[in-house]
CSV table of C-alpha atoms in Angstrom, one decimal:
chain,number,residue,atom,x,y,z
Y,1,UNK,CA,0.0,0.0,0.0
Y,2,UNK,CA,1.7,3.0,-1.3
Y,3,UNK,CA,-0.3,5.7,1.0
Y,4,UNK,CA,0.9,3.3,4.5
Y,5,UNK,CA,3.7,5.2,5.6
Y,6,UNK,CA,1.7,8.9,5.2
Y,7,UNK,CA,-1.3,7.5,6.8
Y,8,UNK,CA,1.0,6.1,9.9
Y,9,UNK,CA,2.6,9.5,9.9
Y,10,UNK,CA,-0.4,11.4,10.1
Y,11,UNK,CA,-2.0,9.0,13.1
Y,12,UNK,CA,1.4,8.8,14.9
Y,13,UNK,CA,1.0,13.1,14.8
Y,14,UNK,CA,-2.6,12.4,16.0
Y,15,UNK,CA,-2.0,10.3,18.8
Y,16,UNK,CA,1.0,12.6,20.0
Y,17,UNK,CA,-1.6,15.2,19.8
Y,18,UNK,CA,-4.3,13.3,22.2
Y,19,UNK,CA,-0.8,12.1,24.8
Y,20,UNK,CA,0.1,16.4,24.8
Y,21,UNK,CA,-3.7,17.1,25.3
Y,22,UNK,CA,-3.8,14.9,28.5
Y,23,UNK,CA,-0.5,15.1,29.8
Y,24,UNK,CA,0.6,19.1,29.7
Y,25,UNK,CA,3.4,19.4,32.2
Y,26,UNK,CA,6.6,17.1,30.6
Y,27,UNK,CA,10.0,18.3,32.5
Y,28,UNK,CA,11.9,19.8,29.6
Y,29,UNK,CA,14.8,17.9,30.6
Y,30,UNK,CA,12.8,15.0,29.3
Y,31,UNK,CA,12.2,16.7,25.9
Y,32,UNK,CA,15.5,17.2,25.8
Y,33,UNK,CA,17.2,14.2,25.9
Y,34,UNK,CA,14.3,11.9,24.2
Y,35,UNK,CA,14.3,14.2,21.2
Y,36,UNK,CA,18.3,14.0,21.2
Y,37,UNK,CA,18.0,9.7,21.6
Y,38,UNK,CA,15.5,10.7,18.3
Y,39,UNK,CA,18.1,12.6,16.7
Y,40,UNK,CA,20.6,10.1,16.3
Y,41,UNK,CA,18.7,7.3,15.9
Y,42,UNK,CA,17.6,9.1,12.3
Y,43,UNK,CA,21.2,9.6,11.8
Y,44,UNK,CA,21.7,6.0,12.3
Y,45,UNK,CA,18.9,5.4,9.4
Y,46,UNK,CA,20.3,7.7,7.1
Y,47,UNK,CA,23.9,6.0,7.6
Y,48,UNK,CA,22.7,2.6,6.6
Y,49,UNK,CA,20.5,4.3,3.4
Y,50,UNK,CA,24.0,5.8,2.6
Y,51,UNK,CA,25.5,2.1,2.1
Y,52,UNK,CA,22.3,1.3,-0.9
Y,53,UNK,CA,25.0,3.2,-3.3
Y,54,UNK,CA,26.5,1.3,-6.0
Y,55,UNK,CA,28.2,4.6,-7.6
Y,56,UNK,CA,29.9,6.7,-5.2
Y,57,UNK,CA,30.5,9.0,-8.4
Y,58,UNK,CA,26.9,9.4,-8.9
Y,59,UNK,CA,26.2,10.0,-5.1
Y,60,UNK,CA,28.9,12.8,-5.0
Y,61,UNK,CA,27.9,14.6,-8.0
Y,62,UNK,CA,24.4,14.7,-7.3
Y,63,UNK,CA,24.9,16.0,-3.6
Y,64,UNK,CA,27.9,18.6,-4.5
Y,65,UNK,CA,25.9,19.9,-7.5
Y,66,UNK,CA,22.3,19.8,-5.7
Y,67,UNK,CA,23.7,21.8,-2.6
Y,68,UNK,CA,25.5,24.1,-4.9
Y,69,UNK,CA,21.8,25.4,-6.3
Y,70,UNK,CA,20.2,24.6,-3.2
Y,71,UNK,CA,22.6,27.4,-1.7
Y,72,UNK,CA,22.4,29.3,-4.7
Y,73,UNK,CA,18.1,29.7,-4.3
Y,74,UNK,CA,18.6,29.6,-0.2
Y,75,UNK,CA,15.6,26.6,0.1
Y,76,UNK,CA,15.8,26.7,3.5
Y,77,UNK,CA,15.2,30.8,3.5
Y,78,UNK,CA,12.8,30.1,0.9
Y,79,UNK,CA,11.0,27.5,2.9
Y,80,UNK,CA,10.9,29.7,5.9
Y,81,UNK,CA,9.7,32.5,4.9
Y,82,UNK,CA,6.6,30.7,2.9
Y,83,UNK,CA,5.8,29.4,6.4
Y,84,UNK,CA,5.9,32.6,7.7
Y,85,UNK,CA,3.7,34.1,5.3
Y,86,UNK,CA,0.9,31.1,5.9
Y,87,UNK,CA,1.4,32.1,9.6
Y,88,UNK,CA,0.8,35.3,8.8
Y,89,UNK,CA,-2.1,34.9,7.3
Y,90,UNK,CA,-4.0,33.5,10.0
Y,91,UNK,CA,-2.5,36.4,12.6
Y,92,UNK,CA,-4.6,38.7,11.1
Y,93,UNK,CA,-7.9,39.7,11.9
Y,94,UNK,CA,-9.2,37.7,14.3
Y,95,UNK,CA,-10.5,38.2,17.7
Y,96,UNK,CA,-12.0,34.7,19.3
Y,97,UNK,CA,-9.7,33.4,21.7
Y,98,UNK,CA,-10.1,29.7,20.9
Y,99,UNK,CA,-10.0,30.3,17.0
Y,100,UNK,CA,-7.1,31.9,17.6
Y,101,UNK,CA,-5.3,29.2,19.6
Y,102,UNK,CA,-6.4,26.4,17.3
Y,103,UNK,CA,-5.5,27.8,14.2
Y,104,UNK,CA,-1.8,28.9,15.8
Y,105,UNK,CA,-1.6,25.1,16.8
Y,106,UNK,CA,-2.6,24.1,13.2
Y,107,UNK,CA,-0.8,26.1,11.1
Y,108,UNK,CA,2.6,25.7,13.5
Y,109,UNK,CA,2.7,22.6,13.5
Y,110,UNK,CA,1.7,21.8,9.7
Y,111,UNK,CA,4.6,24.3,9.3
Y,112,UNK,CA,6.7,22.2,11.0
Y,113,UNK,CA,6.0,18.2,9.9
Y,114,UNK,CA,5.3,19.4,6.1
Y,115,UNK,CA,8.3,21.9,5.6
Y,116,UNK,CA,11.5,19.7,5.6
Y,117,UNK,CA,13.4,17.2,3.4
Y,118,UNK,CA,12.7,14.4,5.4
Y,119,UNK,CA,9.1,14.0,4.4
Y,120,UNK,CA,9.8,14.0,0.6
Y,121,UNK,CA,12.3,11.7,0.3
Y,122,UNK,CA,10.1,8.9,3.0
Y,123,UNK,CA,7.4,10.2,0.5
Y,124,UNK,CA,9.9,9.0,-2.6
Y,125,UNK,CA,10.7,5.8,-0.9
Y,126,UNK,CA,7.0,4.7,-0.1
Y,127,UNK,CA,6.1,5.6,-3.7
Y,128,UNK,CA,9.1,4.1,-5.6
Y,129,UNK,CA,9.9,1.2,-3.3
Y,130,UNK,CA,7.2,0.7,-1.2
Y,131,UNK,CA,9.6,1.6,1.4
Y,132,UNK,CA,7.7,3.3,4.7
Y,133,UNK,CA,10.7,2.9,7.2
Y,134,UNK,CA,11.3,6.4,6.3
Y,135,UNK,CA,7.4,8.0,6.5
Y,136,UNK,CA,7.3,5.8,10.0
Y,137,UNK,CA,10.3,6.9,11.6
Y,138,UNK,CA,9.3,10.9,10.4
Y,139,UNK,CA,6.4,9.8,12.6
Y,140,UNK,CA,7.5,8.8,15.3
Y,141,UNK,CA,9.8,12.1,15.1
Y,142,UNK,CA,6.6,14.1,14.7
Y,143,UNK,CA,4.8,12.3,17.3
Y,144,UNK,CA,6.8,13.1,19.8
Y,145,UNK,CA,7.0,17.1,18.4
Y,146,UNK,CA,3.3,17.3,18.5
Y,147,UNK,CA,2.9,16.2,22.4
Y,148,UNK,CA,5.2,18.7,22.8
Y,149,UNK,CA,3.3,21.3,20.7
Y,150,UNK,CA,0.3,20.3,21.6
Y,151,UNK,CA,1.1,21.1,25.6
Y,152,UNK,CA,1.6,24.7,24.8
Y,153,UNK,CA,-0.6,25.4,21.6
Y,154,UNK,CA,-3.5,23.3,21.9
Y,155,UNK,CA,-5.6,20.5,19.8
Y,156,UNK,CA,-5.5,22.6,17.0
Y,157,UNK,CA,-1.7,20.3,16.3
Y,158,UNK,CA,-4.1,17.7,15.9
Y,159,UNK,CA,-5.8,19.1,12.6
Y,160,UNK,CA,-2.0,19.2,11.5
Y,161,UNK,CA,-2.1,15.2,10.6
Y,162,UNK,CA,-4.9,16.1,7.3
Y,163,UNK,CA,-2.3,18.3,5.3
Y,164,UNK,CA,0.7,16.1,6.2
Y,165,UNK,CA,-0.9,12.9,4.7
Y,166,UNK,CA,-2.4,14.6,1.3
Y,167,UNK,CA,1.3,15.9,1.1
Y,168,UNK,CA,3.4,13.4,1.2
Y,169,UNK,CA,0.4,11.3,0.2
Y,170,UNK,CA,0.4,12.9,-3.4
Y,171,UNK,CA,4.1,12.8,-3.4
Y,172,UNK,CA,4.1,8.9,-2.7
Y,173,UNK,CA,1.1,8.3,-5.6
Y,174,UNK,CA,3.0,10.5,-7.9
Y,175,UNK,CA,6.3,8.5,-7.4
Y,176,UNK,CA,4.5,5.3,-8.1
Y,177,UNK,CA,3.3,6.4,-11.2
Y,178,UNK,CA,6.5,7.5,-12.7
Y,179,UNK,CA,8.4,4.0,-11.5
Y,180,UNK,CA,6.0,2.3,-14.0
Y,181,UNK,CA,7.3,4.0,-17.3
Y,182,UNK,CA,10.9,3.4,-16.9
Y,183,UNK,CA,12.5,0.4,-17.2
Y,184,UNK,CA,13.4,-1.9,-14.1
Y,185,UNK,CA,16.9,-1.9,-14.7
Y,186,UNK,CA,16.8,2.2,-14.9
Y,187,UNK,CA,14.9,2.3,-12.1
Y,188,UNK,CA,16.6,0.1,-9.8
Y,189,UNK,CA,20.0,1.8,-10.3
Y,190,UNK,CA,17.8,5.1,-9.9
Y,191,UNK,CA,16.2,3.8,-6.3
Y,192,UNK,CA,19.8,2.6,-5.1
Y,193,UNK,CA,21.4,6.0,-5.6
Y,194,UNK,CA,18.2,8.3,-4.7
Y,195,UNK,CA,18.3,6.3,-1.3
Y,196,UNK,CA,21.6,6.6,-0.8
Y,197,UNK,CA,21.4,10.7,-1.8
Y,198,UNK,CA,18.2,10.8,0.6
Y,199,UNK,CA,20.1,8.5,3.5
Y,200,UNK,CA,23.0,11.3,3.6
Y,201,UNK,CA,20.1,13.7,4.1
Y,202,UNK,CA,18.5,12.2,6.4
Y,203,UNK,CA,22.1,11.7,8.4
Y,204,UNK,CA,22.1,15.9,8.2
Y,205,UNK,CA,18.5,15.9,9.8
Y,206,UNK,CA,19.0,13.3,12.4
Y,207,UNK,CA,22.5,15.3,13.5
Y,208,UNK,CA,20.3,18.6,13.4
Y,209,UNK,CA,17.8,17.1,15.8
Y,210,UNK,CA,20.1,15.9,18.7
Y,211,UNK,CA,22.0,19.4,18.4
Y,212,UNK,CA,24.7,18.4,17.0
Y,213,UNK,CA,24.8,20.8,13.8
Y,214,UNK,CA,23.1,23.0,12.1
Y,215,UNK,CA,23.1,22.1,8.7
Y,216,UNK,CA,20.3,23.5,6.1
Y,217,UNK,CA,19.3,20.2,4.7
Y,218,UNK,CA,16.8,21.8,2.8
Y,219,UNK,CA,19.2,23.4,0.7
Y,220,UNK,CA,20.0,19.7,-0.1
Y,221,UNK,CA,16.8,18.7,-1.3
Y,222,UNK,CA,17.8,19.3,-5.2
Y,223,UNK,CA,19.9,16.3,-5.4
Y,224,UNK,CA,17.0,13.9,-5.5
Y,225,UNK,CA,16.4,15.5,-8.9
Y,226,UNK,CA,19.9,15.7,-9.8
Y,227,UNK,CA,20.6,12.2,-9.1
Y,228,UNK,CA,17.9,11.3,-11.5
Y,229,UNK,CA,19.5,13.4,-14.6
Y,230,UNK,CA,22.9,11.9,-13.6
Y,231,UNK,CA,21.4,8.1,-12.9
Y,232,UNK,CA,20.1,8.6,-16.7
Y,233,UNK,CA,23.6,10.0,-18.4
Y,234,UNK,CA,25.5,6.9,-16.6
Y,235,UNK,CA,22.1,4.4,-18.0
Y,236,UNK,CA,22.1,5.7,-21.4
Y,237,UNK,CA,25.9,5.9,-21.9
């Protein structure tokens, strides 16, 4: 089932939602270090996706030239500030007290599980290998988030899980289609070296969310198309 890994995503950020809604007061301490544990068990994932590549040519060029115009366009900025103009737009006129706090925790936290790198390429996965370790793990990620989000912004993180799963939902159905016009050689060569790209990703994210750096691993995000033009150069010649 293609749309498995979105659909656990989206009732893993559910049922953190109910866990933040009952339980409001978790030590931050606690936060801390569980979100850290989280942090580098992803980095873990994305190591052992790095090993899938049979070409470490093809995995260089398509990160060094896909972070070379993800720099040049600044996706991360880009990303941001698109968030901040959704934000915006439900900041402004409105006066109900409850609206208010359910659409902060709605549009905050769709901000935050639907903006990032890590959803696309679990998306990919699910749609191209019928892979969902990837979606599963972003939901256990975003579980976690939304207890915490949930404890200060209110069930409105709850509505959060509907955008998430048409997102990376249409991503996934969209990926399927595509894998069934090329040919399985192409496309096995193109799912071993698209992992690997995504699984060096994925390390980036996991190190950003124990602390450890601060990479923009949005700005990364254009080598999952790269490695695709590349894959096809090294096919056809």
């Amino acid at each position: 089932m293609v749309l498995l890994g979105a659909l656990i995503n989206a009732l893993l950020i559910m049922t953190g939602a109910l866990v933040g809604r009952i339980f409001k007061n978790i030590p931050e301490s606690m936060k801390s270090t569980v979100l850290s544990i989280i942090g580098l068990a992803v980095a873990l994932l994305g190591i052992k996706m790095g090993f899938e590549s049979d070409n470490f040519i093809i995995l260089m060029i398509s990160l060094v030239v896909g972070t070379v115009i993800g720099e040049w366009l600044d996706l991360d900025k880009q990303m941001n500030r698109l968030g901040k103009w959704v934000e915006s737009l439900f900041s402004k006129n409105r006066t109900d007290n409850n609206q208010i706090g359910i659409a902060e925790g709605f549009v905050t936290a769709s901000l935050i599980f639907v903006v990032g790198s890590m959803g696309v390429i679990g998306a990919l996965d699910s749609g191209l290998r019928n892979d969902h370790n990837i979606l599963i793990t972003k939901g256990l990620i975003d579980g976690f988030i939304s207890i915490i989000l949930t404890s200060t912004l209110g069930i409105g993180v709850l509505l959060s899980a509907v955008p998430v799963f048409v997102y990376q939902g249409l991503i996934a159905l969209f990926a399927g289609v595509i894998s069934s016009f090329i040919s399985d050689a192409a496309l096995q060569m193109f799912i071993q070296e698209m992992t690997a790209v995504g699984g060096v990703m994925i390390f980036a994210i996991g190190l950003n969310i124990a602390g450890l750096t601060k990479i923009k691993a949005a700005n990364l995000l254009p080598g999952l198309i790269i490695v695709g033009i590349v894959v096809a150069i090294f096919y056809i010649f």
